[in-house]
Amino acid sequence: MGHPTAPLTDVPPFQPALVKAVFRDVTPLHVSRPAARAAASVTRTVLTEIVDGARRAAEEESRKKLVPGDLLKAIDRNVELEVGTKWYGHSPTFRALTGVLYDAEGAVVPARGRSGTRTPSAVAGAHRFEAGVRRLLRSRGTTAVPVMVRDLDGIASVFLTDLARDAALVVREGGVERFGAVVQGTPDEAAAPPFPKDVLGALSTRTGDRRTIGRDDVLAATTTVLFGGLGQRALTEARAHS
C-alpha cells in the first residue's frame, strides 16, 4: 500500500518569523533572512524524513493515521532520525527509551518532577510548530493522532533550538574547527562518514561580522547536529532554497 506524496521541495517550510523567534530564545545575535530560510529548510527535511519513516511503519499495519508507536519504529530503524532528543524526557512516548527514575523511597519520579529548573523554552514553545507539522503531514498523504502531532512539534522545536545554539557558536568561534566529526551507526552496519571532506572544508571557517548569523553559519551548524544521508539531504535542500 502506498500514498501519493509531494516532492520535498513542494512541502511548505516553517515560516522565517517562527524560526527567528526560536533563535531569539537562545541568542541575541541578529539572524539574516537567508539564515532563517536555511534553518526552516533543514528542519523541514528532518521532519519529513521522520514522518516518512513513521508512515512506512503505519503502512505495515494497513493504517494511514500515524500513532506514537510508528514514530518509535521509525527512529529505531534509522539512527539518523534520532534528533531533538531533549524532547524525549518530556514525552510519554519516549519514557521507555529514557528510563524510569525512582526516588529514595522507591517511588517513580514523574517526568515533570525530574528537574528543579524551569521548562526549557524549546519544550514550552513546541506548540508553535503545530500548523507546520499538520501541513507537512498532509503533504505526505497522512495524518496523525494528537499525541503524535505533539511529539513532532516537540522534536521540531528542540531540534531547531539546538541548531540555533550551534549556529550562534559557529559565529562566536569563527567556524566549525572546534567541532568534532562524530560517526554513528548500529553495531551491525557500516557507519557512513557524516559529511564529505569538501563540505566540511568549505564550512570550517567563516567570514563576516560577529553580530549576525548568516546562511553559511546555519549550514555549518547543520553538520554538527546531523550526519550521513539525512545531513547531506538537509544541506542540499537548504542551499537550494535559501
mmCIF file of C-alpha atoms in Angstrom, residues 25-222:
data_model
loop_
_atom_site.group_PDB
_atom_site.id
_atom_site.type_symbol
_atom_site.label_atom_id
_atom_site.label_comp_id
_atom_site.label_asym_id
_atom_site.label_seq_id
_atom_site.Cartn_x
_atom_site.Cartn_y
_atom_site.Cartn_z
ATOM 1 C CA ASP A 25 15.077 32.471 22.601
ATOM 2 C CA VAL A 26 18.722 31.357 22.623
ATOM 3 C CA THR A 27 20.894 34.132 21.200
ATOM 4 C CA PRO A 28 20.941 37.930 20.963
ATOM 5 C CA LEU A 29 22.612 37.731 17.548
ATOM 6 C CA HIS A 30 20.768 39.038 14.508
ATOM 7 C CA VAL A 31 19.530 36.314 12.138
ATOM 8 C CA SER A 32 19.607 37.086 8.427
ATOM 9 C CA ARG A 33 16.618 36.141 6.298
ATOM 10 C CA PRO A 34 18.684 33.600 4.262
ATOM 11 C CA ALA A 35 19.799 32.036 7.551
ATOM 12 C CA ALA A 36 16.178 31.770 8.734
ATOM 13 C CA ARG A 37 15.167 30.179 5.429
ATOM 14 C CA ALA A 38 18.063 27.720 5.648
ATOM 15 C CA ALA A 39 17.137 26.732 9.214
ATOM 16 C CA ALA A 40 13.494 26.320 8.189
ATOM 17 C CA SER A 41 14.529 24.111 5.281
ATOM 18 C CA VAL A 42 16.798 21.925 7.421
ATOM 19 C CA THR A 43 14.030 21.458 9.994
ATOM 20 C CA ARG A 44 11.543 20.625 7.242
ATOM 21 C CA THR A 45 13.904 17.986 5.819
ATOM 22 C CA VAL A 46 14.343 16.381 9.230
ATOM 23 C CA LEU A 47 10.607 16.308 9.987
ATOM 24 C CA THR A 48 9.822 14.963 6.514
ATOM 25 C CA GLU A 49 12.239 12.077 6.989
ATOM 26 C CA ILE A 50 10.709 11.271 10.375
ATOM 27 C CA VAL A 51 7.157 11.396 9.028
ATOM 28 C CA ASP A 52 8.041 9.238 6.038
ATOM 29 C CA GLY A 53 9.689 6.666 8.303
ATOM 30 C CA ALA A 54 6.636 6.608 10.573
ATOM 31 C CA ARG A 55 4.339 6.384 7.554
ATOM 32 C CA ARG A 56 6.155 3.276 6.343
ATOM 33 C CA ALA A 57 5.711 1.711 9.778
ATOM 34 C CA ALA A 58 1.978 2.505 9.689
ATOM 35 C CA GLU A 59 1.628 1.036 6.205
ATOM 36 C CA GLU A 60 2.868 -2.303 7.531
ATOM 37 C CA GLU A 61 -0.262 -2.405 9.667
ATOM 38 C CA SER A 62 -2.502 -1.054 6.889
ATOM 39 C CA ARG A 63 -3.028 2.220 8.703
ATOM 40 C CA LYS A 64 -2.971 5.738 7.313
ATOM 41 C CA LYS A 65 -3.112 7.697 10.588
ATOM 42 C CA LEU A 66 0.178 7.764 12.469
ATOM 43 C CA VAL A 67 0.454 6.810 16.140
ATOM 44 C CA PRO A 68 3.402 7.192 18.565
ATOM 45 C CA GLY A 69 4.456 3.588 18.023
ATOM 46 C CA ASP A 70 5.158 4.425 14.377
ATOM 47 C CA LEU A 71 7.494 7.207 15.495
ATOM 48 C CA LEU A 72 9.404 4.847 17.769
ATOM 49 C CA LYS A 73 9.742 2.291 14.976
ATOM 50 C CA ALA A 74 10.995 4.929 12.539
ATOM 51 C CA ILE A 75 13.709 6.063 14.956
ATOM 52 C CA ASP A 76 14.628 2.504 15.889
ATOM 53 C CA ARG A 77 15.120 1.611 12.218
ATOM 54 C CA ASN A 78 17.111 4.690 11.255
ATOM 55 C CA VAL A 79 19.612 6.132 13.728
ATOM 56 C CA GLU A 80 19.854 9.295 11.616
ATOM 57 C CA LEU A 81 16.328 10.204 12.770
ATOM 58 C CA GLU A 82 17.306 10.354 16.441
ATOM 59 C CA VAL A 83 17.261 14.148 16.708
ATOM 60 C CA GLY A 84 15.743 16.593 19.171
ATOM 61 C CA THR A 85 16.431 14.080 21.922
ATOM 62 C CA LYS A 86 15.945 16.605 24.735
ATOM 63 C CA TRP A 87 12.242 16.268 23.945
ATOM 64 C CA TYR A 88 12.305 12.606 24.963
ATOM 65 C CA GLY A 89 12.319 13.381 28.675
ATOM 66 C CA HIS A 90 9.124 15.444 28.315
ATOM 67 C CA SER A 91 7.079 12.981 26.266
ATOM 68 C CA PRO A 92 5.254 9.841 27.454
ATOM 69 C CA THR A 93 6.010 8.286 24.063
ATOM 70 C CA PHE A 94 9.722 8.083 24.858
ATOM 71 C CA ARG A 95 9.526 7.138 28.533
ATOM 72 C CA ALA A 96 10.515 3.544 27.785
ATOM 73 C CA LEU A 97 13.582 4.765 25.931
ATOM 74 C CA THR A 98 14.757 7.285 28.530
ATOM 75 C CA GLY A 99 14.143 5.024 31.509
ATOM 76 C CA VAL A 100 12.056 5.372 34.658
ATOM 77 C CA LEU A 101 13.564 7.264 37.593
ATOM 78 C CA TYR A 102 12.890 6.380 41.228
ATOM 79 C CA ASP A 103 13.255 8.472 44.379
ATOM 80 C CA ALA A 104 14.889 7.364 47.644
ATOM 81 C CA GLU A 105 11.666 5.658 48.711
ATOM 82 C CA GLY A 106 11.444 3.641 45.519
ATOM 83 C CA ALA A 107 8.562 5.617 44.027
ATOM 84 C CA VAL A 108 8.508 6.555 40.353
ATOM 85 C CA VAL A 109 9.504 10.178 39.800
ATOM 86 C CA PRO A 110 7.047 11.859 37.374
ATOM 87 C CA ALA A 111 8.660 13.413 34.305
ATOM 88 C CA ARG A 112 7.653 16.918 35.402
ATOM 89 C CA GLY A 113 9.419 16.429 38.744
ATOM 90 C CA ARG A 114 12.745 15.209 37.445
ATOM 91 C CA SER A 115 14.313 18.637 37.260
ATOM 92 C CA GLY A 116 14.178 21.639 39.509
ATOM 93 C CA THR A 117 14.759 24.009 36.624
ATOM 94 C CA ARG A 118 12.110 25.750 34.573
ATOM 95 C CA THR A 119 10.697 24.143 31.443
ATOM 96 C CA PRO A 120 13.154 24.688 28.572
ATOM 97 C CA SER A 121 11.950 27.238 26.011
ATOM 98 C CA ALA A 122 12.127 24.596 23.273
ATOM 99 C CA VAL A 123 9.622 22.464 25.183
ATOM 100 C CA ALA A 124 7.386 25.332 26.254
ATOM 101 C CA GLY A 125 7.260 26.658 22.699
ATOM 102 C CA ALA A 126 6.653 23.360 20.936
ATOM 103 C CA HIS A 127 3.022 24.256 20.202
ATOM 104 C CA ARG A 128 4.236 26.918 17.768
ATOM 105 C CA PHE A 129 5.085 24.191 15.270
ATOM 106 C CA GLU A 130 1.664 22.526 15.134
ATOM 107 C CA ALA A 131 0.397 24.271 11.998
ATOM 108 C CA GLY A 132 3.593 23.494 10.095
ATOM 109 C CA VAL A 133 3.578 19.877 11.254
ATOM 110 C CA ARG A 134 -0.025 19.409 10.132
ATOM 111 C CA ARG A 135 0.761 20.929 6.719
ATOM 112 C CA LEU A 136 3.702 18.596 6.360
ATOM 113 C CA LEU A 137 1.606 15.568 7.320
ATOM 114 C CA ARG A 138 -0.999 16.464 4.690
ATOM 115 C CA SER A 139 1.680 16.934 2.063
ATOM 116 C CA ARG A 140 2.964 13.408 2.800
ATOM 117 C CA GLY A 141 -0.520 11.937 2.403
ATOM 118 C CA THR A 142 -1.138 11.130 6.042
ATOM 119 C CA THR A 143 -2.489 12.381 9.376
ATOM 120 C CA ALA A 144 -1.540 11.682 12.984
ATOM 121 C CA VAL A 145 -3.239 11.294 16.337
ATOM 122 C CA PRO A 146 -2.894 14.382 18.611
ATOM 123 C CA VAL A 147 -0.150 12.924 20.817
ATOM 124 C CA MET A 148 1.882 12.099 17.708
ATOM 125 C CA VAL A 149 1.463 15.663 16.428
ATOM 126 C CA ARG A 150 2.623 16.885 19.835
ATOM 127 C CA ASP A 151 5.748 14.722 19.604
ATOM 128 C CA LEU A 152 6.545 16.034 16.140
ATOM 129 C CA ASP A 153 6.013 19.585 17.456
ATOM 130 C CA GLY A 154 8.417 18.922 20.289
ATOM 131 C CA ILE A 155 11.089 17.287 18.170
ATOM 132 C CA ALA A 156 10.948 20.152 15.674
ATOM 133 C CA SER A 157 11.187 22.776 18.425
ATOM 134 C CA VAL A 158 14.082 21.111 20.238
ATOM 135 C CA PHE A 159 15.938 20.362 17.004
ATOM 136 C CA LEU A 160 15.648 23.940 15.758
ATOM 137 C CA THR A 161 16.690 25.274 19.171
ATOM 138 C CA ASP A 162 19.810 23.079 19.081
ATOM 139 C CA LEU A 163 20.519 24.253 15.535
ATOM 140 C CA ALA A 164 20.191 27.888 16.637
ATOM 141 C CA ARG A 165 22.602 27.384 19.540
ATOM 142 C CA ASP A 166 25.170 25.713 17.320
ATOM 143 C CA ALA A 167 24.837 28.413 14.648
ATOM 144 C CA ALA A 168 25.485 31.057 17.306
ATOM 145 C CA LEU A 169 28.515 29.058 18.463
ATOM 146 C CA VAL A 170 29.818 28.932 14.898
ATOM 147 C CA VAL A 171 29.664 32.719 14.806
ATOM 148 C CA ARG A 172 31.444 33.086 18.146
ATOM 149 C CA GLU A 173 34.141 30.533 17.284
ATOM 150 C CA GLY A 174 34.665 31.791 13.748
ATOM 151 C CA GLY A 175 33.861 28.425 12.145
ATOM 152 C CA VAL A 176 33.411 24.761 12.984
ATOM 153 C CA GLU A 177 37.045 23.816 13.583
ATOM 154 C CA ARG A 178 36.377 23.110 17.258
ATOM 155 C CA PHE A 179 33.523 20.726 16.494
ATOM 156 C CA GLY A 180 34.450 17.080 16.183
ATOM 157 C CA ALA A 181 33.062 14.812 13.490
ATOM 158 C CA VAL A 182 31.025 12.041 15.073
ATOM 159 C CA VAL A 183 30.155 8.917 13.136
ATOM 160 C CA GLN A 184 27.152 6.996 14.406
ATOM 161 C CA GLY A 185 25.563 3.744 13.424
ATOM 162 C CA THR A 186 24.328 0.431 14.724
ATOM 163 C CA PRO A 187 26.910 -2.232 15.611
ATOM 164 C CA ASP A 188 25.909 -4.496 12.740
ATOM 165 C CA GLU A 189 26.163 -1.942 9.966
ATOM 166 C CA ALA A 190 28.944 0.069 8.413
ATOM 167 C CA ALA A 191 28.779 3.677 9.518
ATOM 168 C CA ALA A 192 28.846 6.249 6.755
ATOM 169 C CA PRO A 193 31.061 9.312 7.166
ATOM 170 C CA PRO A 194 28.993 12.266 8.404
ATOM 171 C CA PHE A 195 29.870 14.579 5.508
ATOM 172 C CA PRO A 196 32.320 14.629 2.600
ATOM 173 C CA LYS A 197 35.585 16.415 3.375
ATOM 174 C CA ASP A 198 34.887 19.091 0.794
ATOM 175 C CA VAL A 199 31.659 20.018 2.565
ATOM 176 C CA LEU A 200 33.344 20.251 5.961
ATOM 177 C CA GLY A 201 36.249 22.179 4.495
ATOM 178 C CA ALA A 202 34.002 24.740 2.851
ATOM 179 C CA LEU A 203 32.209 25.396 6.148
ATOM 180 C CA SER A 204 35.176 25.141 8.523
ATOM 181 C CA THR A 205 35.846 28.879 8.600
ATOM 182 C CA ARG A 206 33.603 31.889 8.225
ATOM 183 C CA THR A 207 33.729 35.464 7.073
ATOM 184 C CA GLY A 208 31.516 38.358 8.070
ATOM 185 C CA ASP A 209 30.743 40.144 11.293
ATOM 186 C CA ARG A 210 30.280 38.539 14.689
ATOM 187 C CA ARG A 211 26.835 40.051 15.237
ATOM 188 C CA THR A 212 24.859 38.266 12.524
ATOM 189 C CA ILE A 213 24.063 34.607 11.940
ATOM 190 C CA GLY A 214 24.225 34.029 8.198
ATOM 191 C CA ARG A 215 23.130 31.199 5.950
ATOM 192 C CA ASP A 216 26.552 29.529 5.973
ATOM 193 C CA ASP A 217 26.587 29.579 9.776
ATOM 194 C CA VAL A 218 23.348 27.593 9.770
ATOM 195 C CA LEU A 219 24.772 25.177 7.199
ATOM 196 C CA ALA A 220 27.896 24.731 9.321
ATOM 197 C CA ALA A 221 25.739 24.115 12.386
ATOM 198 C CA THR A 222 23.799 21.504 10.413
#
